[in-house]
Short mmCIF file of C-alpha atoms in Angstrom, two decimals:
data_model
loop_
_atom_site.label_atom_id
_atom_site.label_comp_id
_atom_site.label_asym_id
_atom_site.label_seq_id
_atom_site.Cartn_x
_atom_site.Cartn_y
_atom_site.Cartn_z
CA MET A 1 0.05 -0.03 -0.17
CA PRO A 2 1.62 3.40 -0.75
CA GLU A 3 2.23 6.00 1.34
CA PRO A 4 -0.36 8.78 1.22
CA ILE A 5 1.00 11.25 -0.23
CA GLN A 6 2.14 14.44 2.04
CA PRO A 7 1.83 17.82 0.72
CA THR A 8 5.44 18.94 1.16
CA PRO A 9 5.35 22.77 2.80
CA ILE A 10 5.80 25.65 1.67
CA ALA A 11 8.57 27.83 2.40
CA GLU A 12 7.04 30.58 4.05
CA THR A 13 8.51 34.07 4.48
CA GLY A 14 5.90 34.99 6.86
CA GLU A 15 2.46 37.24 5.93
CA PRO A 16 3.17 40.17 3.85
CA GLN A 17 3.15 43.08 5.70
CA ALA A 18 2.72 46.99 4.36
CA SER A 19 5.98 49.08 5.19
CA GLN A 20 5.95 52.66 5.23
CA LEU A 21 7.27 53.69 1.87
CA ALA A 22 6.31 57.53 1.05
CA MET A 23 4.61 58.14 -1.81
CA PRO A 24 7.94 60.36 -3.37
CA VAL A 25 7.14 64.38 -3.56
CA TRP A 26 8.39 65.08 -6.89
CA LEU A 27 5.84 62.76 -8.09
CA LEU A 28 2.86 64.13 -5.94
CA VAL A 29 4.46 67.69 -7.13
CA LEU A 30 4.24 66.42 -11.11
CA MET A 31 0.81 65.60 -10.66
CA PHE A 32 -0.47 69.01 -9.46
CA LEU A 33 1.56 70.81 -11.98
CA LEU A 34 -0.28 68.35 -14.98
CA LEU A 35 -3.74 69.14 -13.48
CA TYR A 36 -2.47 72.79 -13.27
CA TRP A 37 -1.67 73.03 -16.69
CA GLY A 38 -4.62 70.61 -17.51
CA MET A 39 -7.15 73.17 -15.86
CA VAL A 40 -5.18 76.25 -17.73
CA TYR A 41 -5.24 74.43 -21.01
CA PHE A 42 -9.41 73.58 -20.62
CA ASP A 43 -10.27 77.37 -19.49
CA GLN A 44 -7.66 79.23 -21.95
CA HIS A 45 -10.12 76.99 -24.76
CA SER A 46 -13.04 77.99 -22.62
CA GLY A 47 -13.97 74.09 -22.94
CA TRP A 48 -14.29 75.15 -26.73
CA PHE A 49 -17.32 77.41 -26.27
CA ASN A 50 -18.20 80.11 -29.04
CA THR A 51 -20.39 82.78 -28.56
CA GLU A 52 -21.59 82.14 -31.56
CA VAL A 53 -22.56 78.60 -31.63
CA TYR A 54 -25.65 77.50 -29.58
CA VAL A 55 -27.60 74.69 -29.87
CA PRO A 56 -29.42 73.47 -32.03
CA TYR A 57 -25.98 74.60 -33.82
CA TYR A 58 -23.25 72.29 -33.70
CA SER A 59 -20.25 74.58 -35.66
CA LEU A 60 -19.48 77.95 -36.98
CA ALA A 61 -19.73 76.54 -40.42
CA GLU A 62 -23.32 75.59 -39.88
CA VAL A 63 -24.62 78.72 -38.31
CA GLN A 64 -23.11 80.36 -41.37
CA GLU A 65 -25.26 78.05 -43.72
CA PHE A 66 -28.70 79.16 -42.34
CA GLN A 67 -27.87 83.32 -42.73
CA PRO A 68 -30.59 84.25 -44.62
CA PRO A 69 -29.33 85.40 -47.97
CA THR A 70 -28.28 89.16 -48.15
CA GLY A 71 -30.99 91.11 -50.06
CA GLY A 72 -29.64 90.87 -53.58
CA VAL A 73 -26.07 92.09 -53.56
CA ASP A 74 -23.91 89.57 -54.75
CA LEU A 75 -20.27 91.23 -53.77
CA GLN A 76 -18.73 87.51 -55.48
CA ARG A 77 -19.57 88.80 -58.53
CA GLY A 78 -19.68 92.48 -58.17
CA LYS A 79 -15.61 91.51 -57.32
CA ALA A 80 -15.55 89.33 -60.85
CA LEU A 81 -17.33 92.64 -63.07
CA PHE A 82 -14.98 94.75 -61.21
CA ASP A 83 -12.24 92.93 -62.34
CA ASN A 84 -13.36 92.58 -65.80
CA VAL A 85 -14.28 96.15 -66.15
CA CYS A 86 -13.14 98.40 -64.20
CA ALA A 87 -9.84 97.49 -63.06
CA LEU A 88 -8.53 98.26 -66.72
CA CYS A 89 -8.09 101.61 -65.43
CA HIS A 90 -8.52 101.62 -61.97
CA ASN A 91 -6.24 98.38 -61.39
CA PRO A 92 -7.72 95.92 -59.46
CA ASP A 93 -6.62 97.00 -55.98
CA GLY A 94 -8.12 99.60 -56.13
CA MET A 95 -5.20 102.30 -56.22
CA GLY A 96 -6.04 103.82 -59.89
CA LYS A 97 -3.21 103.96 -62.47
CA PRO A 98 -1.26 107.06 -63.10
CA GLY A 99 -2.57 108.56 -66.19
CA GLN A 100 -5.18 106.77 -66.42
CA ALA A 101 -7.68 106.63 -63.65
CA PRO A 102 -8.14 107.69 -59.95
CA PRO A 103 -7.81 105.72 -56.85
CA PHE A 104 -10.91 104.15 -54.84
CA VAL A 105 -9.40 103.35 -51.60
CA GLY A 106 -10.93 106.01 -49.35
CA SER A 107 -11.99 107.74 -52.16
CA GLU A 108 -15.28 110.07 -50.92
CA TRP A 109 -16.70 109.32 -54.21
CA VAL A 110 -16.99 105.95 -53.34
CA VAL A 111 -17.75 105.73 -49.63
CA GLY A 112 -19.91 108.55 -50.06
CA PRO A 113 -23.82 109.36 -51.21
CA PRO A 114 -24.59 106.11 -53.25
CA SER A 115 -26.59 109.12 -54.94
CA ARG A 116 -23.53 110.77 -56.74
CA LEU A 117 -21.66 106.86 -56.83
CA ILE A 118 -23.97 105.65 -58.58
CA ARG A 119 -24.44 108.56 -61.43
CA ILE A 120 -20.47 108.20 -62.29
CA PRO A 121 -20.80 104.81 -64.08
CA LEU A 122 -23.78 105.27 -65.34
CA VAL A 123 -23.00 108.51 -67.77
CA GLY A 124 -19.31 108.77 -66.83
CA LEU A 125 -17.05 111.32 -65.25
CA THR A 126 -14.98 114.10 -67.06
CA GLY A 127 -12.27 115.64 -64.57
CA PRO A 128 -10.12 117.39 -63.35
CA VAL A 129 -11.08 115.57 -59.94
CA SER A 130 -10.25 115.92 -56.54
CA VAL A 131 -9.97 112.59 -54.60
CA LYS A 132 -8.59 112.77 -50.68
CA GLY A 133 -7.79 116.48 -51.14
CA GLN A 134 -5.34 115.30 -54.46
CA VAL A 135 -6.62 117.09 -57.77
CA PHE A 136 -6.59 114.39 -61.00
CA THR A 137 -6.61 115.45 -64.67
CA PHE A 138 -6.45 113.00 -67.06
CA ALA A 139 -5.86 113.16 -70.78
CA ALA A 140 -9.35 111.07 -71.32
CA SER A 141 -12.16 110.82 -68.76
CA MET A 142 -14.41 108.31 -67.74
CA PRO A 143 -17.04 106.54 -70.40
CA PRO A 144 -20.46 106.15 -69.67
CA MET A 145 -21.20 102.64 -69.07
CA GLY A 146 -24.68 102.55 -67.62
CA ALA A 147 -26.31 100.79 -70.78
CA SER A 148 -23.64 97.88 -70.37
CA PHE A 149 -25.23 96.60 -66.51
CA SER A 150 -28.35 95.98 -65.28
CA ASN A 151 -29.56 97.27 -61.95
CA ASP A 152 -28.61 94.07 -59.71
CA ASP A 153 -24.50 94.18 -61.29
CA LEU A 154 -24.06 97.57 -60.82
CA ALA A 155 -25.01 97.63 -57.35
CA ALA A 156 -23.16 94.35 -56.84
CA VAL A 157 -20.15 96.36 -58.14
CA LEU A 158 -20.26 99.46 -56.20
CA SER A 159 -21.04 97.45 -53.29
CA TYR A 160 -18.02 95.35 -53.93
CA MET A 161 -15.91 98.76 -53.92
CA ARG A 162 -17.75 100.22 -51.24
CA GLN A 163 -16.58 97.10 -48.79
CA SER A 164 -13.32 96.54 -50.20
CA TRP A 165 -9.93 97.21 -49.91
CA GLY A 166 -10.37 98.80 -46.60
CA ASN A 167 -13.58 100.59 -47.47
CA LYS A 168 -16.01 100.15 -44.89
CA ALA A 169 -19.45 101.93 -46.36
CA PRO A 170 -23.04 100.27 -46.51
CA PRO A 171 -23.43 98.32 -49.48
CA VAL A 172 -26.02 100.31 -52.83
CA THR A 173 -28.92 98.14 -53.53
CA SER A 174 -30.45 97.95 -56.95
CA ASP A 175 -33.66 99.72 -56.30
CA GLU A 176 -31.08 102.58 -55.41
CA VAL A 177 -29.53 102.22 -59.16
CA LYS A 178 -33.50 102.42 -60.30
CA ALA A 179 -34.53 105.15 -58.46
CA VAL A 180 -30.80 106.96 -59.90
CA ARG A 181 -31.80 105.72 -63.51
CA ALA A 182 -35.28 106.84 -63.95
CA GLN A 183 -34.14 110.61 -62.27
CA ILE A 184 -31.30 111.31 -64.53
CA GLY A 185 -33.63 109.81 -67.96
CA ASN A 186 -31.53 109.92 -70.79
CA ARG A 187 -28.75 111.75 -70.01
CA ALA A 188 -25.95 111.16 -72.36
CA GLN A 189 -23.04 113.67 -71.24
CA PRO A 190 -20.83 112.47 -68.33
CA TRP A 191 -21.19 114.62 -64.79
CA THR A 192 -18.57 116.95 -64.00
CA PRO A 193 -17.61 116.82 -60.54
CA GLN A 194 -18.91 119.72 -59.45
CA GLU A 195 -22.63 119.30 -60.95
CA LEU A 196 -22.18 115.65 -58.99
CA MET A 197 -21.79 118.02 -55.84
CA GLN A 198 -24.81 119.56 -56.33
CA ILE A 199 -26.97 116.23 -56.28
CA PRO A 200 -28.60 116.38 -52.83
CA ALA A 201 -26.47 113.55 -50.71
CA LYS A 202 -30.40 111.97 -49.71
CA MET B 1 -9.27 61.59 15.73
CA ASN B 2 -9.28 65.47 14.49
CA HIS B 3 -11.73 65.39 11.29
CA GLY B 4 -11.61 68.69 11.01
CA PRO B 5 -8.98 69.58 9.06
CA VAL B 6 -10.34 66.64 6.40
CA ILE B 7 -13.86 68.54 6.49
CA PHE B 8 -12.26 72.09 5.86
CA LEU B 9 -10.35 70.79 3.12
CA ALA B 10 -13.60 69.03 1.26
CA ALA B 11 -15.80 72.30 1.94
CA PHE B 12 -13.36 74.45 0.32
CA LEU B 13 -12.78 72.24 -2.53
CA ALA B 14 -16.56 71.95 -3.29
CA LEU B 15 -17.30 75.25 -2.93
CA THR B 16 -14.18 76.26 -5.09
CA ALA B 17 -14.77 73.77 -7.71
CA SER B 18 -18.59 75.04 -8.18
CA TRP B 19 -17.01 78.91 -8.13
CA PHE B 20 -14.70 78.39 -10.84
CA GLY B 21 -17.55 76.52 -12.79
CA PHE B 22 -20.38 78.65 -12.09
CA VAL B 23 -18.59 81.69 -11.49
CA LEU B 24 -15.44 82.32 -12.94
CA MET B 25 -15.55 80.10 -16.21
CA PRO B 26 -18.77 81.63 -17.35
CA ASP B 27 -17.78 85.15 -16.83
CA ILE B 28 -14.51 84.39 -19.28
CA GLN B 29 -16.97 83.12 -21.95
CA VAL B 30 -19.59 85.68 -22.17
CA GLY B 31 -18.62 88.08 -19.61
CA GLY B 32 -16.91 90.33 -22.47
CA LEU B 33 -20.03 90.39 -24.45
CA GLN B 34 -20.64 93.42 -26.46
CA GLN B 35 -23.83 95.01 -28.37
CA THR B 36 -23.75 93.45 -31.89
CA ASN B 37 -24.78 94.03 -35.33
CA MET B 38 -28.13 92.79 -36.40
CA VAL B 39 -27.73 90.64 -39.59
CA GLY B 40 -28.91 92.35 -42.68
CA VAL B 41 -30.83 95.52 -40.89
CA ALA B 42 -28.01 98.07 -40.09
CA ALA B 43 -28.74 98.28 -36.25
CA THR B 44 -26.95 97.49 -33.53
CA TYR B 45 -28.32 95.12 -30.77
CA PRO B 46 -29.34 95.11 -28.12
CA VAL B 47 -30.32 98.62 -27.10
CA GLU B 48 -30.49 99.32 -23.25
CA ARG B 49 -34.11 99.56 -22.28
CA PRO B 50 -35.33 103.15 -21.43
CA GLY B 51 -35.15 104.42 -17.65
CA LEU B 52 -38.47 102.94 -16.82
CA ALA B 53 -38.16 99.94 -18.10
CA ARG B 54 -35.48 99.73 -16.10
CA GLU B 55 -36.64 100.30 -12.87
CA GLY B 56 -39.52 97.91 -13.84
CA LEU B 57 -37.15 95.01 -13.87
CA ASP B 58 -36.63 95.49 -10.33
CA VAL B 59 -40.49 94.91 -9.87
CA TYR B 60 -40.49 92.10 -11.89
CA ARG B 61 -37.51 90.56 -9.43
CA ALA B 62 -39.27 92.26 -6.64
CA ASN B 63 -42.77 90.14 -7.55
CA GLY B 64 -41.58 86.82 -8.21
CA CYS B 65 -42.73 87.30 -11.78
CA ALA B 66 -39.91 84.88 -12.24
CA SER B 67 -40.80 81.91 -10.32
CA CYS B 68 -43.75 81.42 -12.82
CA HIS B 69 -42.52 82.84 -15.75
CA SER B 70 -39.27 82.05 -18.10
CA GLN B 71 -37.87 83.51 -20.24
CA GLN B 72 -35.71 81.71 -22.46
CA VAL B 73 -37.33 80.23 -25.77
CA ARG B 74 -35.62 77.39 -26.93
CA GLN B 75 -34.83 76.18 -30.51
CA SER B 76 -34.77 72.28 -31.76
CA GLY B 77 -33.69 73.19 -35.34
CA THR B 78 -33.63 75.28 -38.40
CA VAL B 79 -35.12 75.33 -41.82
CA CYS B 80 -35.70 77.09 -45.39
CA ASN B 81 -38.73 77.59 -47.08
CA VAL B 82 -38.89 79.31 -50.62
CA VAL B 83 -41.82 81.40 -51.45
CA MET B 84 -42.21 82.41 -55.09
CA THR B 85 -43.26 85.73 -55.44
CA ASP B 86 -43.36 86.21 -59.20
CA ALA B 87 -44.28 83.02 -61.48
CA GLY B 88 -42.50 85.81 -64.87
CA THR B 89 -43.81 84.70 -68.12
CA ASN B 90 -42.17 81.61 -69.05
CA ARG B 91 -44.51 79.08 -67.14
CA VAL B 92 -43.47 76.16 -68.93
CA ALA B 93 -40.00 76.79 -67.95
CA VAL B 94 -40.90 77.23 -64.15
CA ILE B 95 -43.25 74.73 -64.15
CA ASP B 96 -40.04 71.97 -66.04
CA VAL B 97 -38.08 73.70 -62.78
CA LEU B 98 -40.38 72.75 -60.32
CA THR B 99 -41.05 68.99 -61.64
CA GLN B 100 -37.30 68.07 -61.41
CA GLU B 101 -36.73 70.19 -57.80
CA LEU B 102 -40.26 68.45 -56.66
CA PRO B 103 -39.80 65.07 -57.62
CA ASP B 104 -41.94 63.64 -54.96
CA THR B 105 -45.06 66.13 -56.49
CA SER B 106 -47.48 65.62 -58.76
CA ARG B 107 -48.09 68.07 -62.13
CA SER B 108 -51.41 68.84 -61.12
CA GLU B 109 -50.00 70.30 -58.02
CA ILE B 110 -47.12 72.02 -59.13
CA GLU B 111 -49.89 73.64 -61.80
CA GLN B 112 -51.72 74.58 -58.55
CA MET B 113 -48.11 76.38 -57.37
CA LEU B 114 -48.61 78.52 -59.99
CA VAL B 115 -52.07 80.37 -58.85
CA GLY B 116 -52.45 82.97 -56.35
CA LEU B 117 -48.87 83.76 -55.73
CA PRO B 118 -47.05 84.36 -53.35
CA LYS B 119 -46.84 80.57 -52.57
CA THR B 120 -44.36 78.40 -50.53
CA VAL B 121 -43.04 76.09 -52.91
CA LEU B 122 -40.65 74.33 -50.80
CA LYS B 123 -40.58 73.60 -47.13
CA GLY B 124 -38.72 73.05 -44.32
CA SER B 125 -35.82 72.24 -46.39
CA ASP B 126 -31.76 72.09 -46.16
CA ARG B 127 -29.89 74.67 -47.51
CA PRO B 128 -28.34 73.55 -49.95
CA LYS B 129 -31.44 72.56 -51.50
CA ALA B 130 -32.92 75.88 -50.82
CA ASN B 131 -30.28 77.49 -52.96
CA ARG B 132 -30.51 74.91 -55.59
CA MET B 133 -34.80 75.79 -55.80
CA VAL B 134 -33.86 79.65 -55.86
CA ARG B 135 -31.46 79.70 -58.41
CA ALA B 136 -33.52 77.51 -60.38
CA LEU B 137 -37.01 79.69 -60.44
CA LYS B 138 -34.24 82.79 -61.38
CA SER B 139 -33.14 80.87 -64.56
CA SER B 140 -36.23 80.22 -65.29
CA GLY B 141 -37.46 83.80 -65.00
CA ALA B 142 -39.38 83.78 -61.97
CA LYS B 143 -38.74 85.54 -58.21
CA SER B 144 -38.41 83.55 -55.49
CA SER B 145 -37.14 84.18 -51.86
CA LEU B 146 -35.26 82.15 -48.84
CA SER B 147 -36.76 82.51 -45.48
CA ILE B 148 -34.41 81.16 -42.83
CA VAL B 149 -37.13 79.69 -39.95
CA PRO B 150 -36.25 78.47 -36.82
CA VAL B 151 -38.20 75.94 -35.40
CA GLY B 152 -38.93 74.13 -32.42
CA PRO B 153 -42.12 73.86 -29.32
CA ASP B 154 -41.64 77.06 -27.79
CA ILE B 155 -41.59 78.64 -31.25
CA ALA B 156 -44.39 76.30 -32.46
CA ARG B 157 -46.41 77.87 -29.20
CA GLY B 158 -46.05 81.31 -30.04
CA TRP B 159 -43.21 82.49 -27.50
CA GLY B 160 -40.73 83.88 -29.79
CA LYS B 161 -39.39 83.51 -33.39
CA ARG B 162 -36.09 82.28 -32.61
CA GLN B 163 -34.31 80.91 -29.70
CA THR B 164 -32.81 83.40 -27.20
CA VAL B 165 -29.17 83.78 -26.95
CA ALA B 166 -26.87 85.81 -24.67
CA GLU B 167 -27.31 89.11 -26.36
CA ASP B 168 -30.66 89.10 -25.67
CA PHE B 169 -29.84 89.83 -21.89
CA LEU B 170 -26.81 92.22 -22.22
CA TYR B 171 -27.79 95.08 -20.13
CA ASP B 172 -30.02 92.94 -17.43
CA ASP B 173 -28.55 93.23 -14.28
CA PRO B 174 -30.08 90.03 -12.81
CA VAL B 175 -31.08 88.22 -15.70
CA MET B 176 -34.21 86.71 -15.37
CA LEU B 177 -33.91 83.89 -16.60
CA GLY B 178 -36.55 81.75 -14.52
CA SER B 179 -36.47 78.27 -14.74
CA GLN B 180 -40.38 77.37 -14.56
CA ARG B 181 -43.02 78.26 -16.49
CA ILE B 182 -46.56 77.72 -14.56
CA GLY B 183 -47.47 81.10 -16.95
CA PRO B 184 -46.18 81.60 -20.90
CA ASP B 185 -42.72 82.55 -21.40
CA LEU B 186 -42.14 85.98 -21.40
CA ALA B 187 -39.35 86.44 -23.61
CA ASN B 188 -41.15 88.20 -26.73
CA VAL B 189 -44.42 89.14 -24.65
CA GLY B 190 -43.48 92.96 -25.64
CA LEU B 191 -44.70 91.44 -29.08
CA ARG B 192 -47.25 89.36 -27.85
CA GLU B 193 -49.19 91.75 -26.20
CA PRO B 194 -48.57 95.70 -27.10
CA ASP B 195 -51.05 96.89 -25.14
CA ALA B 196 -50.11 98.71 -22.08
CA ARG B 197 -53.83 98.77 -21.20
CA TRP B 198 -53.98 95.21 -21.79
CA GLU B 199 -50.98 94.77 -19.03
CA TYR B 200 -52.28 96.73 -16.10
CA LEU B 201 -55.49 95.43 -16.17
CA HIS B 202 -54.04 91.59 -16.43
CA LEU B 203 -51.83 93.00 -13.76
CA TYR B 204 -54.70 94.23 -11.50
CA ALA B 205 -57.12 91.48 -11.91
CA PRO B 206 -55.97 88.75 -14.69
CA ARG B 207 -59.35 86.56 -14.81
CA LEU B 208 -60.33 89.68 -16.48
CA GLU B 209 -58.44 89.17 -19.18
CA VAL B 210 -57.79 85.40 -19.31
CA LYS B 211 -60.57 83.62 -18.45
CA GLY B 212 -59.75 81.58 -15.66
CA SER B 213 -56.36 82.54 -15.12
CA ILE B 214 -54.37 80.73 -12.34
CA MET B 215 -52.11 84.16 -11.96
CA PRO B 216 -52.12 86.25 -8.48
CA PRO B 217 -53.21 89.61 -9.06
CA PHE B 218 -51.08 92.21 -8.03
CA ARG B 219 -53.63 94.87 -7.02
CA TYR B 220 -50.62 96.73 -4.44
CA LEU B 221 -48.95 97.84 -7.46
CA PHE B 222 -52.26 99.90 -8.28
CA ASP B 223 -52.95 102.79 -6.11
CA GLU B 224 -57.23 104.19 -5.25
CA ARG B 225 -57.39 108.02 -5.07
CA LYS B 226 -60.29 110.43 -5.27
CA ILE B 227 -60.70 111.52 -8.36
CA GLY B 228 -59.28 115.37 -9.01
CA GLN B 229 -60.49 117.81 -11.86
CA ALA B 230 -60.89 115.55 -14.01
CA PRO B 231 -60.40 111.42 -14.02
CA SER B 232 -56.77 110.64 -14.88
CA PRO B 233 -55.95 109.08 -18.36
CA ASP B 234 -54.20 106.16 -16.66
CA ALA B 235 -57.10 105.18 -14.45
CA LEU B 236 -57.81 101.31 -15.13
CA ALA B 237 -61.36 101.03 -16.87
CA LEU B 238 -62.87 98.12 -14.22
CA PRO B 239 -66.56 96.23 -14.57
CA PRO B 240 -68.80 97.22 -12.08
CA ASP B 241 -67.90 94.31 -9.28
CA LEU B 242 -64.55 95.74 -9.17
CA ALA B 243 -64.59 99.37 -9.77
CA PRO B 244 -63.86 101.57 -6.88
CA PRO B 245 -66.56 103.12 -5.08
CA HIS B 246 -68.22 106.48 -6.72
CA GLY B 247 -65.52 109.52 -6.68
CA TYR B 248 -62.40 107.36 -6.66
CA GLU B 249 -60.36 105.81 -9.09
CA ILE B 250 -57.67 103.00 -9.74
CA VAL B 251 -54.37 104.59 -11.23
CA PRO B 252 -50.77 102.51 -11.31
CA THR B 253 -48.61 103.23 -8.98
CA ARG B 254 -44.88 103.88 -10.91
CA LYS B 255 -43.88 100.62 -9.76
CA ALA B 256 -46.56 99.33 -12.05
CA GLN B 257 -45.87 101.68 -15.14
CA GLY B 258 -42.22 100.56 -14.59
CA LEU B 259 -43.43 96.93 -14.86
CA VAL B 260 -45.38 97.39 -17.39
CA ALA B 261 -42.54 99.39 -19.41
CA TYR B 262 -40.25 96.31 -18.56
CA LEU B 263 -43.14 93.80 -20.29
CA LEU B 264 -43.08 95.67 -23.48
CA SER B 265 -39.82 96.56 -23.99
CA LEU B 266 -39.43 92.14 -24.02
CA GLN B 267 -39.16 91.10 -27.60
CA ALA B 268 -35.94 89.36 -28.45
CA THR B 269 -36.30 88.43 -32.63
CA ALA B 270 -33.62 90.84 -33.71
CA PRO B 271 -32.28 88.80 -36.33
CA LEU B 272 -28.46 87.60 -35.04
CA PHE B 273 -25.81 85.78 -36.56
CA ASN B 274 -25.89 83.06 -33.68
CA ALA B 275 -29.30 83.20 -33.83
CA PRO B 276 -30.10 83.63 -37.88
CA LEU B 277 -33.71 83.68 -38.95
CA THR B 278 -35.51 85.46 -42.03
CA VAL B 279 -37.64 88.96 -40.79
CA PRO B 280 -41.03 88.42 -42.05
CA PRO B 281 -42.11 91.17 -44.48
CA SER B 282 -45.19 92.05 -42.09
CA ALA B 283 -43.54 91.77 -38.40
CA GLU B 284 -47.08 90.88 -37.41
CA PRO B 285 -46.58 88.32 -34.56
CA THR B 286 -48.64 85.31 -34.34
CA ALA B 287 -50.25 85.94 -31.23
CA GLN B 288 -51.20 82.68 -29.64
CA THR B 289 -49.85 80.89 -26.54
CA ASN B 290 -50.69 78.16 -24.39
CA ALA B 291 -52.33 80.66 -21.81
CA PRO B 292 -56.15 80.30 -21.64
CA SER B 293 -58.33 81.43 -23.74
CA LYS B 294 -58.57 85.26 -24.06
CA ASN B 295 -61.99 87.06 -22.94
CA PRO B 296 -63.50 88.40 -25.83
#
C-alpha cells in the first residue's frame, strides 16, 4: 500500500506587510503641475465654447449656412465684374493707374452718398476731379457704362468697391440704382464733379 | 481623530470648484459680451432698456414673476422655405424647374403652385436644396425668396421667433431667466401683448383678461385715489364688481408703470448672427400662447 502523499510544506517567509514607504514628493508635485496645466489649457480654450454657436447648431459652419441671403447684392459677382471692367483703368487693387484713372481706396466718391456714386458709371465723369484732397487731371475722361450693366450688377460692383480694400460703407442696393436711372433719364453727357456735388446726398 | 481639517478641505474644494464652474468660467466665456450688429438690418443690438423699463426689471424681480415665468425660448432646429413671389412669363420653364426640384409632387399640384402667388414652394428643407431651388427658379424667370425659419416647440407655441441668446440679456442685471413655466414664457411678451392697457388690467385682475387665469393679481401695484379735477387718463376701466367707490379711481403706481414698460420692452426677435432668421416683411406677431383663451 503506497504511502499517502504528504503535501510538501511551502517555504513561507511570513505574512506580507505594508511598510512605511512614502510616495516620492516629486511625483506629487508633478501630478499637481499636470493637473494645473490641464485646467489652464481647458480654461484657455473655454471648453471649446463659442458665443457664436449655440445648440441646435453644432459648428460655426452650420451657423453660417443658415445666415439669411443678403438682399440680392452679390459681392462675389461684384468682384468679378470689377476685375473685368473697372480694373482696366482703376487697377484691381483699387489704387488707380497713373495717367489713367484715380484711386478708390478711401475715395470720398466711393464711400460717399450712393446718389452721387451711382451716377458716375452710368454716364461717365470728366475731370479734373479731386480725390482725398489730390486733384487728378487725365487725358481721357471716364466713359459711360450704364447701358452695359443691369441694376443688380451695378449694385454688386459698387457694393464691392464700398466694402473692399479697407473701405467700409453700406452696400448699394439695386433699387437705389433703379431710382437713380429713373432720375437721370436719357442724359448721355458725362458729369463734372461740380455737378455731382449739387446732387443732394439724401 | 480630529476630522476638522479634512472636512474643511473637502468643503473648501467643493465650493471653489463650483465657483470656478458657475461663476468664473461663464464670466470668461460671456462676461465680455458686447453689442452686436443685427444681420441684414443696419442697427446695433441690443439697446439699453429705457429708464422706466429698467426700473420695471426690479419690480419684476421683487414680485417673484420669475418664479412662474421663464424668459428663454428654445429652438430645436432651423429650416429653409422658398416662397415664389412671381412666376415670370415663361410658365413652361417654371413648371419644368419645379417638376425637377420636387420629384415627389404631382404635375397638377405643381400647376396649382403657380396660381395665387406668393406661395411656399419648398418647405422645411435644408440650405443647399433651397439655394438650388432659388437659383433654378431665377434662371427660369420666376422670382422667389428664401427664408430661414427657426423651429421648435416653444416657437410653435408663439413664444418667440427664434431662440434667445446671451445678447438678448446684455443689459439685464440680474438676468431674469426663470426656471418654471407655470405661466407662458415672457421673452417676447412685448410683441404678443403690445397694449399697455391690457397689461395693467391683467396685472390688476388677471381673470378680467384671461378666463380662469391662475396668475395672482398684483393690486398693491395700483393706487385707489379720489378723482381730482378730471379723471386721470391712466385710470383702469374696471367692470362694476371691481370698480372703486363712486368718486374714486384706480391708477397704476410708478412701480406698475415701470413693470409694464419692462414687459413691453421684452422682445427678442432681432436677427443675429448666432440666431439667424429671416424677418418676414410683415412683422406681425403670431398672437397665440398656451395661456387659457382670452375673454372676448
